[in-house]
Short mmCIF file of C-alpha atoms and ligand atoms in Angstrom, two decimals:
data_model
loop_
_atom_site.label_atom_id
_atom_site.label_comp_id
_atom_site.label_asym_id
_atom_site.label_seq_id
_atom_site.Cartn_x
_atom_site.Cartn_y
_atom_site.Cartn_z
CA UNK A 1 24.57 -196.07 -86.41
CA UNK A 2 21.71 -193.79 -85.55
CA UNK A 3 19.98 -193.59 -82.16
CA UNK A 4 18.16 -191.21 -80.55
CA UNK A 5 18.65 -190.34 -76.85
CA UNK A 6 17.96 -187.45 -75.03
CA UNK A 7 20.54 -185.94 -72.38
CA UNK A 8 19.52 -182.39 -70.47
CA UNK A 9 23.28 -180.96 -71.36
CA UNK A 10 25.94 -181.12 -73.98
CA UNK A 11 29.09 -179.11 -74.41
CA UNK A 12 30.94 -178.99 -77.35
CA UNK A 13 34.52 -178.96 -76.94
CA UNK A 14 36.99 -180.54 -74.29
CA UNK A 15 39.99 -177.61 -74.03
CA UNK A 16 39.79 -175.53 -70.82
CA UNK A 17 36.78 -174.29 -71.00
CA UNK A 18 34.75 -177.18 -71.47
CA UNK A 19 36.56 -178.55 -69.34
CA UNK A 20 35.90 -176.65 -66.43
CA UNK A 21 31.68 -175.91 -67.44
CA UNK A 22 31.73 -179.69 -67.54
CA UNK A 23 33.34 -179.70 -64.33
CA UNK A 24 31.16 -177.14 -62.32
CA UNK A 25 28.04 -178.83 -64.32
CA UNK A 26 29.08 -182.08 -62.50
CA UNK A 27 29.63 -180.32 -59.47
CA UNK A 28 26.09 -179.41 -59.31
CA UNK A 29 24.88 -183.02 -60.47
CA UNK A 30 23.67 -181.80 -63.85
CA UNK A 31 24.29 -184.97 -66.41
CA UNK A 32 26.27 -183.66 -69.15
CA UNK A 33 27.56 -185.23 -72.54
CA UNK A 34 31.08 -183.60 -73.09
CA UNK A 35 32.21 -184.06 -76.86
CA UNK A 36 35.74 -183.24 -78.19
CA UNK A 37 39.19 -184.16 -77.83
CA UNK A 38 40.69 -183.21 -74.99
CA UNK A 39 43.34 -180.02 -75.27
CA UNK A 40 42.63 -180.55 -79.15
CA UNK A 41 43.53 -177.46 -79.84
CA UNK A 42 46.40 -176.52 -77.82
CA UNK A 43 47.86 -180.02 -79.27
CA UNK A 44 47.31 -179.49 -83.26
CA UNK A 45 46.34 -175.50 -83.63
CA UNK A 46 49.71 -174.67 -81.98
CA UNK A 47 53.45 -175.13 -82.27
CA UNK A 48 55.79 -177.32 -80.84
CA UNK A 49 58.07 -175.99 -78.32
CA UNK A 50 55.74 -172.75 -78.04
CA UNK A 51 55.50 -171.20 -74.46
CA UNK A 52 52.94 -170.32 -73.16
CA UNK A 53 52.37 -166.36 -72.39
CA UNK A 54 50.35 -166.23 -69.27
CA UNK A 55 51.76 -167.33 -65.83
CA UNK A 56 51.80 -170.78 -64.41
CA UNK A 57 49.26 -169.07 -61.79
CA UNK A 58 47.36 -167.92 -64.63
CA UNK A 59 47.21 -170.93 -66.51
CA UNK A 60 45.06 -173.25 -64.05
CA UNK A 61 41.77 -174.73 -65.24
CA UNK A 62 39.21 -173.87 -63.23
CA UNK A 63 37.57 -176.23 -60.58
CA UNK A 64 34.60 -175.96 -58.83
CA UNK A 65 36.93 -177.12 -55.23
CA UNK A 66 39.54 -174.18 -56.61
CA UNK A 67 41.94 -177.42 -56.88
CA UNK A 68 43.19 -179.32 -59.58
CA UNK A 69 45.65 -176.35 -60.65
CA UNK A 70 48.38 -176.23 -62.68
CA UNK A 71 51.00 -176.34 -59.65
CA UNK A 72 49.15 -179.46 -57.99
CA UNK A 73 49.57 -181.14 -61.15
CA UNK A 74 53.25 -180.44 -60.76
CA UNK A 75 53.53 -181.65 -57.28
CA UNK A 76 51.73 -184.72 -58.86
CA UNK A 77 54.71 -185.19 -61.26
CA UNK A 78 57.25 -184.62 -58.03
CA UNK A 79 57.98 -181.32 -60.07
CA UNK A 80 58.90 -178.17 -57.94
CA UNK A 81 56.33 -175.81 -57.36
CA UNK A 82 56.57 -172.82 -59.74
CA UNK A 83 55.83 -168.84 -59.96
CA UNK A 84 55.40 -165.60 -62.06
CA UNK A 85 58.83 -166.17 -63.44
CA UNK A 86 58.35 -169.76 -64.70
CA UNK A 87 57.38 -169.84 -68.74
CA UNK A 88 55.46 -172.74 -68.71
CA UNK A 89 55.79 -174.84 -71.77
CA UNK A 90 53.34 -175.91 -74.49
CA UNK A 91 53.71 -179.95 -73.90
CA UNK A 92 53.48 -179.40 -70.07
CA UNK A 93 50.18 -177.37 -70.47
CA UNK A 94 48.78 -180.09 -72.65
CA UNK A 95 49.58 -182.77 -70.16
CA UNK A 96 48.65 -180.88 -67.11
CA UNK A 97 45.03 -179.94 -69.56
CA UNK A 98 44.94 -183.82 -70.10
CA UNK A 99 45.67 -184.97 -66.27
CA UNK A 100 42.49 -182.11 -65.42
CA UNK A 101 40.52 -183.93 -67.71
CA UNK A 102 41.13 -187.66 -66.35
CA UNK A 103 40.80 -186.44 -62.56
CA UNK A 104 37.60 -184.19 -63.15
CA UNK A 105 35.66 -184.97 -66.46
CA UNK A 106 36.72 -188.17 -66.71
CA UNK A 107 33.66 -188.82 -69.65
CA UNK A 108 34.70 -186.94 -72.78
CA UNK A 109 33.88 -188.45 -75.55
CA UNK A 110 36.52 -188.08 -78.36
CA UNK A 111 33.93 -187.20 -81.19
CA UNK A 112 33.43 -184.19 -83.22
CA UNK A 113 29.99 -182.65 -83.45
CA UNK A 114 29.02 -181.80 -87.23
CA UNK A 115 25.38 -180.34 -86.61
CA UNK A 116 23.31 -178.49 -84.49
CA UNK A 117 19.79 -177.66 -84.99
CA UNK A 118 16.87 -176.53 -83.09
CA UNK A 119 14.75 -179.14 -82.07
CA UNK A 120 12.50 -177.43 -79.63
CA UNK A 121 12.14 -177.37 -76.49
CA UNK A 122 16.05 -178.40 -77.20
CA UNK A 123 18.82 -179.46 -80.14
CA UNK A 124 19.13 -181.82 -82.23
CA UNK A 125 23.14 -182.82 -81.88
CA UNK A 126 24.83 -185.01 -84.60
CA UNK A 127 28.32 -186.43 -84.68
CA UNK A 128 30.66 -187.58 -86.76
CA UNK A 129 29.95 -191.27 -85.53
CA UNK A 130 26.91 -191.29 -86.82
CA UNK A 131 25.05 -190.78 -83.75
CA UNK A 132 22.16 -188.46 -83.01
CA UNK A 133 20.84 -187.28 -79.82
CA UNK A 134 18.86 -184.47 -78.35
CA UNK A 135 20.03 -182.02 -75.84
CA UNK A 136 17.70 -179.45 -73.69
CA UNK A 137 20.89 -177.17 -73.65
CA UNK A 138 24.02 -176.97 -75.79
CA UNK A 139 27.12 -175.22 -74.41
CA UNK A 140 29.40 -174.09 -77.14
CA UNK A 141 33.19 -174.12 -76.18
CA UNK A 142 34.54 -175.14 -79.49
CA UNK A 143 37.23 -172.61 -79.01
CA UNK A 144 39.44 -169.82 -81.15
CA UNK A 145 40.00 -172.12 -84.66
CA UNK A 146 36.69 -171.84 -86.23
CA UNK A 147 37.70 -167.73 -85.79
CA UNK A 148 41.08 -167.65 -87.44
CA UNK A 149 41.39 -164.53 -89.67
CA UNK A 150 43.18 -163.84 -92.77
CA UNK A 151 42.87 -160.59 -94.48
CA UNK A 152 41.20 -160.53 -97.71
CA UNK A 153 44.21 -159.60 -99.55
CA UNK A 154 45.95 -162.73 -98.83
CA UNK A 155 43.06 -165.13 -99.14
CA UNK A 156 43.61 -166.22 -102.93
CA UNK A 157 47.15 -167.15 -102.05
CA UNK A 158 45.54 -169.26 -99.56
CA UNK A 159 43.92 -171.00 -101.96
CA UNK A 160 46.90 -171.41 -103.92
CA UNK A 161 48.47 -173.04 -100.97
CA UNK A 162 51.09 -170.15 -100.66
CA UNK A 163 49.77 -168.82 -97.59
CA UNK A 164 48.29 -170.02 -94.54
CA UNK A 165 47.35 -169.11 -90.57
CA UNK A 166 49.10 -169.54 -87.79
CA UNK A 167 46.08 -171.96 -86.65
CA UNK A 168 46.65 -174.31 -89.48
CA UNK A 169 50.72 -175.70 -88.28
CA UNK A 170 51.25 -177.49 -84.91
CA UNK A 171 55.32 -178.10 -86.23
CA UNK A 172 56.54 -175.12 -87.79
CA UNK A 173 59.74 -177.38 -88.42
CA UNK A 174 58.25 -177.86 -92.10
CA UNK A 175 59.14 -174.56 -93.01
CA UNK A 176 63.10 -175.80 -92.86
CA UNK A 177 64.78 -174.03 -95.71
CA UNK A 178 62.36 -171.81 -96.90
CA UNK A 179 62.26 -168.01 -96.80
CA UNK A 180 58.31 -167.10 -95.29
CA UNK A 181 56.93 -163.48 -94.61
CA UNK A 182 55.19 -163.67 -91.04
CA UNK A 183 52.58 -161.03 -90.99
CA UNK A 184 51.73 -159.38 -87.70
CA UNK A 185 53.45 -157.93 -84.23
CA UNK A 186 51.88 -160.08 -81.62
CA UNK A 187 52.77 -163.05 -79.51
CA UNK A 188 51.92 -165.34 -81.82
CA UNK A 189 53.80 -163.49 -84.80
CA UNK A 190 56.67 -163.20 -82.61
CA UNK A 191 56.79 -166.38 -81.43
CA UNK A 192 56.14 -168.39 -84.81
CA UNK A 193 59.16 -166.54 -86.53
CA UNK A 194 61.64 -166.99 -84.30
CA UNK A 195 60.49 -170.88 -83.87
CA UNK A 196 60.87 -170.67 -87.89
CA UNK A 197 64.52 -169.49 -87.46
CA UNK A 198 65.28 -171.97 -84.84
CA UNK A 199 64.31 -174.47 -87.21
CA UNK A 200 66.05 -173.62 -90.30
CA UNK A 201 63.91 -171.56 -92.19
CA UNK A 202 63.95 -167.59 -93.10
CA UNK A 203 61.43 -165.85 -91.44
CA UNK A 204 60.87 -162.24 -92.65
CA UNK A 205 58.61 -160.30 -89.77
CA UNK A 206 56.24 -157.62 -91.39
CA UNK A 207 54.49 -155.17 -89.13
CA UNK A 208 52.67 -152.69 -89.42
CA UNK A 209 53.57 -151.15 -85.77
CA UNK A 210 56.51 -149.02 -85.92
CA UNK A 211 58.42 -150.85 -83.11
CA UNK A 212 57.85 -154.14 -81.65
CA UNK A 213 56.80 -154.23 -77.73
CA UNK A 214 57.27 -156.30 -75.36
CA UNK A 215 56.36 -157.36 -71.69
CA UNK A 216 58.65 -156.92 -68.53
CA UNK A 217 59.48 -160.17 -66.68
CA UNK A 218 58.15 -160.42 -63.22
CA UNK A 219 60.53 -159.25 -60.60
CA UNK A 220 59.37 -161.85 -58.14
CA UNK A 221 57.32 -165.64 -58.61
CA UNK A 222 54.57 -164.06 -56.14
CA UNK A 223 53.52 -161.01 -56.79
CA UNK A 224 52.55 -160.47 -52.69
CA UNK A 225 56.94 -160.14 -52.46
CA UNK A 226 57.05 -157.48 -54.54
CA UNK A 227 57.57 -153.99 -52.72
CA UNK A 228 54.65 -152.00 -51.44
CA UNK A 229 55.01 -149.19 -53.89
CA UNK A 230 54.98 -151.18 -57.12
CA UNK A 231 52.15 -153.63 -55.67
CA UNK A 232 50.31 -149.93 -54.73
CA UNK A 233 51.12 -148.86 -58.47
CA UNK A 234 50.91 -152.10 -60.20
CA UNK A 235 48.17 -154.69 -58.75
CA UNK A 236 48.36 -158.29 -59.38
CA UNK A 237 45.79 -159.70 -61.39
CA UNK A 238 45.87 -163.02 -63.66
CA UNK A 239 45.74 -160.85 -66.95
CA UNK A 240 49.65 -159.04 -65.31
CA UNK A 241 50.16 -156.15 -62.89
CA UNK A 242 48.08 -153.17 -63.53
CA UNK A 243 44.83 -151.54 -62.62
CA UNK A 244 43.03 -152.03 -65.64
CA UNK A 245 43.44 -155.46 -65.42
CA UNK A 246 42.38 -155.86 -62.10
CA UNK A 247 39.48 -154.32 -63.06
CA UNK A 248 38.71 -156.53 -66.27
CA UNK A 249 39.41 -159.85 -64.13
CA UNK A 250 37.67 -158.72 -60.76
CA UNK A 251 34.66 -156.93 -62.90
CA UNK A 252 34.34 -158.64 -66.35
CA UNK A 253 30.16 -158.80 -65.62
CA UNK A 254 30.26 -154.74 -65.91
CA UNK A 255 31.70 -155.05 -69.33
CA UNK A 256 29.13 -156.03 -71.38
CA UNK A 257 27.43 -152.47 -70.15
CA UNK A 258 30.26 -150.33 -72.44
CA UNK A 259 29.35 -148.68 -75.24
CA UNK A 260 30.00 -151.46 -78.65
CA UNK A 261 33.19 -149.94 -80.19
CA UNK A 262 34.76 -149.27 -76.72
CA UNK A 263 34.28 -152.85 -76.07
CA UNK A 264 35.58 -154.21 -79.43
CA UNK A 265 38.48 -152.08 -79.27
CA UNK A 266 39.37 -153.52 -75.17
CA UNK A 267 38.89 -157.02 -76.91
CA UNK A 268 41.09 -156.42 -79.61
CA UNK A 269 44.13 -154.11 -77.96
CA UNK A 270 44.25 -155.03 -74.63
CA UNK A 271 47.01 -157.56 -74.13
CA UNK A 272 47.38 -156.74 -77.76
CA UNK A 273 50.58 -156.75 -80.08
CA UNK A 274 53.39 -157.66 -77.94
CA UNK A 275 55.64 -160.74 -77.21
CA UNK A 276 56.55 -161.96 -74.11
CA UNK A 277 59.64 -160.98 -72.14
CA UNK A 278 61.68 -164.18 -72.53
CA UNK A 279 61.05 -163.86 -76.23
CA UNK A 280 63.02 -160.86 -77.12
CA UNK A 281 66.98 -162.41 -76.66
CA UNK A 282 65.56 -165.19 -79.01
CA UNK A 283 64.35 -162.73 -81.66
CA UNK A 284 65.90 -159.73 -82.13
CA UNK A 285 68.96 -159.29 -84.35
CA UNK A 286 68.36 -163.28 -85.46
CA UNK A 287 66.35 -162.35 -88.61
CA UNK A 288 64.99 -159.07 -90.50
CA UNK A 289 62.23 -157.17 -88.64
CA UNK A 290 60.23 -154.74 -91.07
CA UNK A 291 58.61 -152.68 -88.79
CA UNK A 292 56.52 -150.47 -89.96
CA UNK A 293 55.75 -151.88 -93.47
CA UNK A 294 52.13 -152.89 -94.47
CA UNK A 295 51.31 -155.39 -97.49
CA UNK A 296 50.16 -153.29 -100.30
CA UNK A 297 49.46 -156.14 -103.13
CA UNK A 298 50.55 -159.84 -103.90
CA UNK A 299 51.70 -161.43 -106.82
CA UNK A 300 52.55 -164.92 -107.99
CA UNK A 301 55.70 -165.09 -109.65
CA UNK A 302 57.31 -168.61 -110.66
CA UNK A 303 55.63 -170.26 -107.96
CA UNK A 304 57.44 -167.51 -105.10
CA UNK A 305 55.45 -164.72 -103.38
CA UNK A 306 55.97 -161.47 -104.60
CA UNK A 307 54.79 -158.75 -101.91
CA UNK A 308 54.53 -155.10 -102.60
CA UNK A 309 55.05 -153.27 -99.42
CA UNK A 310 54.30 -149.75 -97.96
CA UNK A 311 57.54 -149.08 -95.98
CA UNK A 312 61.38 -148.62 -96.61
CA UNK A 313 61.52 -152.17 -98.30
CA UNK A 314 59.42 -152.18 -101.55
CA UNK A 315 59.16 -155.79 -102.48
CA UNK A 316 59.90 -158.83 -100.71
CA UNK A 317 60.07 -162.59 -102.43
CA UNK A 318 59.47 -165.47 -100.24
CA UNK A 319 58.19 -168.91 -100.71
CA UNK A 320 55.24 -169.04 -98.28
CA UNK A 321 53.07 -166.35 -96.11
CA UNK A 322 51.77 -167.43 -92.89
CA UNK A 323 49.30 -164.94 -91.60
CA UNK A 324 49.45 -164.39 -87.87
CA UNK A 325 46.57 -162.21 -87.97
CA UNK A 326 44.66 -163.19 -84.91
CA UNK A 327 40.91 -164.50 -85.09
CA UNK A 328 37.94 -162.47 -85.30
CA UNK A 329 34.91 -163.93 -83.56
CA UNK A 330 31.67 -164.30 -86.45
CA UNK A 331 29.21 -166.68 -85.47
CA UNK A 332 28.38 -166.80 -89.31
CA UNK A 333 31.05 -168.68 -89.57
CA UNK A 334 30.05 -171.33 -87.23
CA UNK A 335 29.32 -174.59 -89.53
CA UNK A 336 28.75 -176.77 -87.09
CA UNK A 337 25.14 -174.61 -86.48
CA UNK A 338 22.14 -175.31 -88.67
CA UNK A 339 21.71 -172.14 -91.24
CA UNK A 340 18.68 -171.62 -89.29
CA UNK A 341 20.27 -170.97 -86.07
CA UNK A 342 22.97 -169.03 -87.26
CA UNK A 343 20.30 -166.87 -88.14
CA UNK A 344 18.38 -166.37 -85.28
CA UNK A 345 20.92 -165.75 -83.71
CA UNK A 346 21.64 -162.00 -82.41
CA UNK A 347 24.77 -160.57 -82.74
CA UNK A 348 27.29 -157.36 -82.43
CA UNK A 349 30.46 -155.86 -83.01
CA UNK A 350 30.76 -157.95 -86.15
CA UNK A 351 28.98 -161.37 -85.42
CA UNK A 352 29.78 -162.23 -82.05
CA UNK A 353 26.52 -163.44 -80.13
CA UNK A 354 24.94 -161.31 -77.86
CA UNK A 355 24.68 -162.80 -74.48
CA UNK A 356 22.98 -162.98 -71.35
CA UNK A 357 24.47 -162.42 -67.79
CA UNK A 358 24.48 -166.38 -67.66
CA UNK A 359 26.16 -166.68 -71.15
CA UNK A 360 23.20 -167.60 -72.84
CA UNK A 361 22.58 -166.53 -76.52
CA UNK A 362 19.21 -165.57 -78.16
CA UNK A 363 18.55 -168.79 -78.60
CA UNK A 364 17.39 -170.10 -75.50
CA UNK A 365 19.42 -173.43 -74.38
CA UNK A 366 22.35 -172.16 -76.83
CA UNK A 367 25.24 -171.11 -74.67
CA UNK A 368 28.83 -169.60 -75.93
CA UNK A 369 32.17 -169.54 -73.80
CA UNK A 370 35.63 -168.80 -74.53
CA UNK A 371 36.53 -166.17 -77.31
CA UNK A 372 32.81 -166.06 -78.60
CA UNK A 373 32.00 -164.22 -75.18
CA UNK A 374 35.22 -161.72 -75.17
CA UNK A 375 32.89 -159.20 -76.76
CA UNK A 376 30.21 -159.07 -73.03
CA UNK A 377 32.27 -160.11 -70.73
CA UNK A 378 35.86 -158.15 -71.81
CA UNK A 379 39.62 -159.41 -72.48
CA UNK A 380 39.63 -162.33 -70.11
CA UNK A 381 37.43 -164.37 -72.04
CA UNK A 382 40.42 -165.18 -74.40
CA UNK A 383 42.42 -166.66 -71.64
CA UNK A 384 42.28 -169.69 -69.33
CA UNK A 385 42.47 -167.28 -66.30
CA UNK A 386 38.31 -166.57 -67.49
CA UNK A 387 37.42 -170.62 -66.96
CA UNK A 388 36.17 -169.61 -63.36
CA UNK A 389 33.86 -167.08 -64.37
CA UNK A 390 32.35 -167.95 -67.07
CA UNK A 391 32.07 -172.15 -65.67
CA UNK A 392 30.40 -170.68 -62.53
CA UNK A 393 28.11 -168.48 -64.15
CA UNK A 394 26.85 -170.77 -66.92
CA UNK A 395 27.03 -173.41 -64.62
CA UNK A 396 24.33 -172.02 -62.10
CA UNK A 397 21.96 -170.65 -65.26
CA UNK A 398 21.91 -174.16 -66.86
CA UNK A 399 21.36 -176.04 -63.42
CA UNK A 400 18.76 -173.79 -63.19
CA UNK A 401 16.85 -174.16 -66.69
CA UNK A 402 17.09 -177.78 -66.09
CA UNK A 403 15.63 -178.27 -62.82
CA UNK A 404 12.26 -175.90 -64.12
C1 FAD B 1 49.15 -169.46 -80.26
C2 FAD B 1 48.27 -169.22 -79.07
C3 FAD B 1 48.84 -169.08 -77.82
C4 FAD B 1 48.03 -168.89 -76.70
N1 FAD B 1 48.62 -168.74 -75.47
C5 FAD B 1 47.85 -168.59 -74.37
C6 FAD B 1 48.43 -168.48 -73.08
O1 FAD B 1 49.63 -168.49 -72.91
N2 FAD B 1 47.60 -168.38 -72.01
C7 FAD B 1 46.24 -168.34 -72.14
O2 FAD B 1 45.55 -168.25 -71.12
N3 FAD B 1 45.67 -168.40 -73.34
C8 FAD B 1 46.43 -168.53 -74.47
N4 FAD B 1 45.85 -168.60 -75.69
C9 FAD B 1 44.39 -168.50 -75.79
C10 FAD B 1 43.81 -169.90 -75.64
O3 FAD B 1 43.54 -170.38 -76.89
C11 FAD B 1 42.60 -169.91 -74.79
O4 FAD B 1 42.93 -169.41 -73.51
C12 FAD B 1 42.01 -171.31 -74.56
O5 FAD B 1 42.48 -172.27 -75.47
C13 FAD B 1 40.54 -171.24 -74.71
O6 FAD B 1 40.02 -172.49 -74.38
P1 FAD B 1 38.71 -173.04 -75.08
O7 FAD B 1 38.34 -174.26 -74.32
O8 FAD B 1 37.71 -171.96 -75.22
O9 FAD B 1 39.13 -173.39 -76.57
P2 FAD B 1 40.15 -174.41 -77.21
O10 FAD B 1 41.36 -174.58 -76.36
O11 FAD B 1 40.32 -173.94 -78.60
O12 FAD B 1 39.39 -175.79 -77.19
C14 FAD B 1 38.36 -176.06 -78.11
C15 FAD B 1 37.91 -177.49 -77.97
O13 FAD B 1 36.80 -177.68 -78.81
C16 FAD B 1 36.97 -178.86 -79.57
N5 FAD B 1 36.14 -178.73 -80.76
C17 FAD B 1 36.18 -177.79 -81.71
N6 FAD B 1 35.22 -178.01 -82.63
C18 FAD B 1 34.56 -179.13 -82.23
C19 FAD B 1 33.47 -179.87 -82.75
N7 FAD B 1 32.84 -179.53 -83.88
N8 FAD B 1 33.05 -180.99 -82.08
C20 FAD B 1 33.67 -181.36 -80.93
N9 FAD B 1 34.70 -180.67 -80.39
C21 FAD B 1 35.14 -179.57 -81.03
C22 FAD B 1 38.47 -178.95 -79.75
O14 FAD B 1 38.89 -180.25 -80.08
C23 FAD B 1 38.93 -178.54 -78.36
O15 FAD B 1 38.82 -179.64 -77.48
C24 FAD B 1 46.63 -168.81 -76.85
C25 FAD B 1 46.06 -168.95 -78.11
C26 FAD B 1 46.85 -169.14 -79.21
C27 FAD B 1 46.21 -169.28 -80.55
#
C-alpha cells in the first residue's frame, strides 16, 4: 500500500530517546509520527539477565512534567522505592521503558523506516509497510546498533560466521559448551563473559589494558546522606560522583566548543573500560583473564579460531569470537538515509554529524539524538540520564521551525 500524507514531525526510533523527544514534542502540541518498536533495542541488542550500569536515579526517561520515572513506575508495580545501591535489571528497564511508552507516547507505530530522502522543504519517509509519507522534520533516534564496531582484523571471520558483536545476541545462553575469546575490558566485555560462564560456556577475556577496573559501589542510595567531605570531594551527578561529571551533565552545551580530538577522546574514555562494582565477585577467578594481550592475527583452523596474541599467552583456540568492541558513531553508515543525504551531510571526528545548539544537522529538518550527538554535546549523550537535554532542546527548535 502506498499513500502519501504529510505530517510536520517524525522520529525514528521508540527507545528512550524517542521516547522522551516524542514526549516533550507532544508536550508542546507539535503532531508527531513516532516509528519503531518500543525498547527494541534494549530487548534484542542486549542480554538476558544483564544489569544495567547506571543508577535507578539515572535510568529515568525523561518527561516534560519531570514524572513518569523509573521509581514511580515501581510504586506503580507496589515495588519499594529504590536508590544508588539498587542494580536495576535488564527486564525491569524494558518494562518500566514499555509502561513510559503506554502512559506518555501512547502512538508508536511498530514499523521500521527503510528510507529517507530529501524531499524539500521536508523528507520523503518510507517504511517497511509499504507506506510513504512526507515529513517537514525528521528526528533521528535510531540508537547505538547501526554503530556497532568490529575491528578490521576480525571482520572476515565475521563473515565466516566465527565471530560476531556483542550487538548481534540478546541470549548469550547459545554459547553453552563452547570455548569463545571475548575481546575488550569494558562493561559490556565484562559483563557478556561472565554471563557466558554462568551459562555453560568458556569465555576467554582478552584485553589489551593491563588490569581490569572497576567502579566503587555507592556508600549510600542518596547521595545527599553521604558525609560532607566526600559530597565536597565527590559531587553527585547522574554520570557517578565526581567533578568532571558534574560538569559534563550540568554543562554538556559547552562541549561542543572543545577542540575535535579532546572531544573524541572524552567520548570515548570517559566512563570508559570498566565494569561495574557488583560485577567483580561474579568474574574474577571464574574464568582466564588475559590482560594485557592484544590480537596480533587470526587463522581458521578445522573450523576453530586460531588467535595469535601479543602477550604472555601466544595462541589461543576457541570456537567463536564475539567482539565487544564498542560502536563508533559514522553517519556513512546510516542505510536508512538516501546516498544523497549521507552526503550532504557534515561531519567530524570520524563521521559523526555536526550539529547545531538545537541538535539539528546540516541538513535543515534532519535532527540526530542519542550516541550520534556524543561527539557536541559530550559523554552523556550515550546514556538515558541525557533524554532531558537533548528532548528539551530539540523539542523547542522543532516547535519552533514548525510554527514559521
Ligand atoms: C550492553 C549495553 C548496556 C548499556 N547499559 C546502559 C546503562 O546501564 N545505562 C544507560 O544509561 N545506558 C546504557 N547503555 C547505553 C544505551 O544504549 C543508551 O543509553 C540508550 O539505549 C540510548 O537510547 P536511544 O533511544 O538513543 O537508542 P536505542 O535504545 O538503541 O533505541 C533505538 C530505537 O530505534 C529503533 N530503530 C532503529 N532503527 C530503526 C528504523 N530503521 N526504523 C524504526 N525504528 C528504528 C529501535 O527499534 C529502538 O526503538 C547501554 C548500552 C549497551 C549496548
Amino acid at each position: 500500500m502506498k499513500s502519501v500524507s504529510e505530517v510536520p514531525v517524525a522520529v525514528v526510533g521508540a527507545g528512550p530517546y524517542g521516547l522522551s523527544v516524542a514526549a516533550h514534542l507532544g508536550a508542546r502540541g507539535v503532531p508527531v509520527r513516532i516509528l519503531g518498536v518500543p525498547m527494541g533495542s534494549w530487548r534484542a541488542r542486549m542480554p538476558v539477565g544483564m544489569f544495567l550500569k547506571s543508577t535507578p536515579r539515572a535510568s529515568s526517561i525523561a518527561h516534560p512534567e519531570g514524572r513518569y520515572g523509573l521509581n514511580e513506575f515501581r510504586a506503580d508495580r507496589h515495588l519499594a522505592w529504590v536508590g544508588d545501591r539498587y542494580a536495576v535489571p535488564l527486564d525491569e528497564f524494558v518494562c518500566y521503558g514499555e509502561w513510559f511508552q503506554q502512559r506518555c507516547v501512547p502512538g508508536v507505530e511498530r514499523a521500521a523506516v527503510v528510507r529517507i530522502a530529501g524531499a524539500p522543504p521536508g523528507f520523503r519517509v518510507s517504511l517497511d509497510t509499504g507506506e510513504e509519507f512526507t515529513a517537514r522534520t525528521v528526528v533521528l533516534a535510531n540508537g547505538f546498533p547501526s554503530y556497532a564496531r568490529v575491528p578490521a582484523d576480525l571482520q572476515p571471520l565475521v563473515e565466516a560466521g566465527l565471530a560476531s558483536h556483542t550487538s548481534d545476541h540478546a541470549d548469550l545462553a547459545k554459547f553453552a559448551g563452547q570455548r569463545v575469546a571475548v575481546i575488550g575490558a569494558g562493561q559490556s566485555a565484562l559483563e557478556s563473559a561472565t554471563l557466558m560462564y554462568e551459562a555453560g560456556a568458556e569465555p576467554v577475556l582478552v584485553a589489551r589494558t593491563d588490569r581490569l577496573l572497576f567502579g566503587e559501589p555507592p556508600s549510600a542510595d542518596r547521595p545527599g546522606d553521604r558525609a560532607w567531605p566526600t559530597r565536597i570531594a565527590h559531587p553527585a551527578s547522574t554520570l557517578g560522583p565526581g567533578w568532571s561529571f558534574v560538569g559534563f551533565t550540568r554543562a554538556p552545551a559547552a562541549f561542543r566548543y572543545l577542540p575535535d580530538d579532546r572531544r573524541a577522546a572524552l567520548v570515548r574514555t570517559v566512563l570508559g573500560p570498566a565494569g561495574a562494582w557488583w560485577l567483580r565477585d561474579r568474574l574474577v577467578g571464574r574464568f582466564p583473564l588475559l590482560t594485557g594481550h592484544r590480537v596480533a592475527s587470526t587463522e581458521v583452523v578445522g573450523g576453530r579460531v586460531r588467535l595469535r596474541l601479543r602477550g604472555s599467552t601466544d595462541t589461543l583456540e576457541v570456537e567463536q569470537v564475539l567482539a565487544a568492541t564498542g560502536y563508533q558513531v559514522d553517519v556513512d553508515r546510516l542505510q536508512l538515509l538516501d546516498p544523497g543525504l549521507r552526503g550532504a551531510l557534515a561531519r567530524r571526528n570520524g563521521g559523526a554529524p555536526r550539529l547545531t545548539p538545537g541538535f539539528e544537522s546540516s541538513v535543515p529538518g534532519l535532527y540526530f539524538t542519542g550516541l550520534a550527538a556524543a561527539d557536541t554535546f559530550g559523554p552523556m549523550m550515550r546514556f538515558v540520564c541525557g533524554t532531558g537535554f537533548a528532548a528539551r532542546r530539540i523539542s523547542r527548535a522543532v516547535a519552533r521551525a514548525v510554527d514559521r
